Coordinates of C-alpha atoms in Angstrom, one line a residue:
X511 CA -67.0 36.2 -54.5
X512 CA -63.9 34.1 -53.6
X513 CA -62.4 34.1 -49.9
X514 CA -58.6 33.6 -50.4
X515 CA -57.4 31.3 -48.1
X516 CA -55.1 32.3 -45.5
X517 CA -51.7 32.0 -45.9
X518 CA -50.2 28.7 -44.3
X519 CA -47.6 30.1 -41.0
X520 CA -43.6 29.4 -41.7
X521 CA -43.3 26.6 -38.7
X522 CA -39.2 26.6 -40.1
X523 CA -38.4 28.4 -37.8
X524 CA -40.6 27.7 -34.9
X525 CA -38.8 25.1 -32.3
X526 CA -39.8 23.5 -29.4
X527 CA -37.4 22.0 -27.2
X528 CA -38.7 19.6 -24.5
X529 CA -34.9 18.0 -22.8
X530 CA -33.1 19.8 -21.2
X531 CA -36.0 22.2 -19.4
X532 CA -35.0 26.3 -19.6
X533 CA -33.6 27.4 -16.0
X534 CA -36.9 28.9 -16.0
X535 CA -39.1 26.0 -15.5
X536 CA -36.4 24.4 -13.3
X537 CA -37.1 27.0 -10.8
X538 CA -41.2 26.7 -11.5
X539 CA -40.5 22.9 -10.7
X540 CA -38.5 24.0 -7.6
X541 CA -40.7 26.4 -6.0
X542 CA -44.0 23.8 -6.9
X543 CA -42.4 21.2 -4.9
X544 CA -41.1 23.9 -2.2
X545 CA -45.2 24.6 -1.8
X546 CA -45.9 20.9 -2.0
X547 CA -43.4 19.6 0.9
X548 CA -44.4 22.3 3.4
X549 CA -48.1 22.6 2.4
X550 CA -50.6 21.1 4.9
X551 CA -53.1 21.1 1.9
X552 CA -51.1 18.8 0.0
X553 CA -52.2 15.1 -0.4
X554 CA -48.7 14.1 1.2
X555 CA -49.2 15.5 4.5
X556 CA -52.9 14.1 4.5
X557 CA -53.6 12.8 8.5
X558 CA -51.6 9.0 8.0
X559 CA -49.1 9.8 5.7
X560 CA -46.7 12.9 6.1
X561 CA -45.8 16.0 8.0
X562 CA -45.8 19.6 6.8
X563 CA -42.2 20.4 5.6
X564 CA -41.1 23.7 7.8
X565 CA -40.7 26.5 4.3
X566 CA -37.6 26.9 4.9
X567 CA -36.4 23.2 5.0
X568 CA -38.5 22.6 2.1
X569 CA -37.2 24.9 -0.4
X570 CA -33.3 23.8 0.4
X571 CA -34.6 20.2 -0.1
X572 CA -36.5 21.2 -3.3
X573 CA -33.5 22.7 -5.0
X574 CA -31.2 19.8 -4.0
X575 CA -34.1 16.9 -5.0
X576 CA -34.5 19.2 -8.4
X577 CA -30.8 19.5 -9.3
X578 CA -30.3 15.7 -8.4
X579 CA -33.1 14.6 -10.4
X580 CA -31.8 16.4 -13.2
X581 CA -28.2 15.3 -12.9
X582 CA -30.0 11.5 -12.8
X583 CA -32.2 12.3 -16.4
X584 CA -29.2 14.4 -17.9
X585 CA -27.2 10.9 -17.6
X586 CA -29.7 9.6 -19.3
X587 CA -30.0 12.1 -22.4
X588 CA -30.1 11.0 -25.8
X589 CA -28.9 12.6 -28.3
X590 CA -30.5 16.0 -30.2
X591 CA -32.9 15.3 -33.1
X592 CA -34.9 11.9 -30.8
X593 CA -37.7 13.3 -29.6
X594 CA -39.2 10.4 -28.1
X595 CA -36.0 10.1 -26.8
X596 CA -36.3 13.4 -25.3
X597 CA -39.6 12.8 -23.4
X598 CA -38.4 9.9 -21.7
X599 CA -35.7 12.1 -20.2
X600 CA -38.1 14.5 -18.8
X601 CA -40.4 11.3 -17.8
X602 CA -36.8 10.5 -16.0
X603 CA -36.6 13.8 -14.6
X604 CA -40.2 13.7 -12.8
X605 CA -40.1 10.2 -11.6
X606 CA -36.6 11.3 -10.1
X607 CA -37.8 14.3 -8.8
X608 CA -41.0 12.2 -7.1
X609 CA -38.8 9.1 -5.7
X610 CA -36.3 11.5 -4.5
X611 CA -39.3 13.7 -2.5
X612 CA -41.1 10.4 -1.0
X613 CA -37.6 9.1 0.2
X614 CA -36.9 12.7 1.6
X615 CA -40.5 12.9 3.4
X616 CA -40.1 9.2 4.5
X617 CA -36.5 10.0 6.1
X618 CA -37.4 12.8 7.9
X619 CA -41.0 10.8 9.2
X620 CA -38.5 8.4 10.2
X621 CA -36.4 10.5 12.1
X622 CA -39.6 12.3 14.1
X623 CA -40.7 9.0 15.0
X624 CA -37.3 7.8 16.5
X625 CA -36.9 11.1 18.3
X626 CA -40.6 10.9 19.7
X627 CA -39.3 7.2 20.9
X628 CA -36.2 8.8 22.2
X629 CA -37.9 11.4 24.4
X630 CA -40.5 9.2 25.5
X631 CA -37.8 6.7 27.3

């Protein structure tokens, strides 16, 4: 007795676009990093590297380092069709979206400290 092989799926119409990222995931990304800067689980605010974020603070600072990191990779697009082009972009967009976050955490570090200096004078 013969099995009849399945019939092979119509992937024509199936698509999967990786650049630019749904608003969807944008706001995923946002809210992730929003948990990450005011977390004092995260490994950013681990004892010699960074504060906590206050959750307010952080999710205005996650939505501005999030919509300038993707203005920085959207600049960078390449054109539809190159999908290795297309996954640099969104390696663009994280490393923006990282960079962006240390200098954020570092500025505000740096501004604690000189305050602390201030009020100790």
């Amino acid at each position: 007795m013969a099995v009849a092989a399945a019939p092979k799926p119509d992937n024509s119409k199936f698509s999967f676009n990786i650049w630019p990222p749904s608003q969807r995931i944008r706001d995923a990304v946002i809210v992730r990093l929003s948990k990450t800067l005011s977390s004092s689980d995260s490994i950013l605010s681990s004892p010699n590297l960074y504060q906590p974020v206050p959750a307010d603070e952080a999710s205005s600072a996650a939505r501005v380092i999030e919509d300038q990191a993707f203005s920085a990779a959207d600049v960078s697009s390449v054109a539809d069709g190159d999908v290795d082009g297309k996954i640099e972009t969104l390696s663009v967009y994280a490393k923006e979206i990282s960079k962006r976050a240390l200098e954020m955490l570092k500025s505000r570090a740096a501004q604690v400290t000189t305050e602390e200096l201030s009020s100790a004078n």
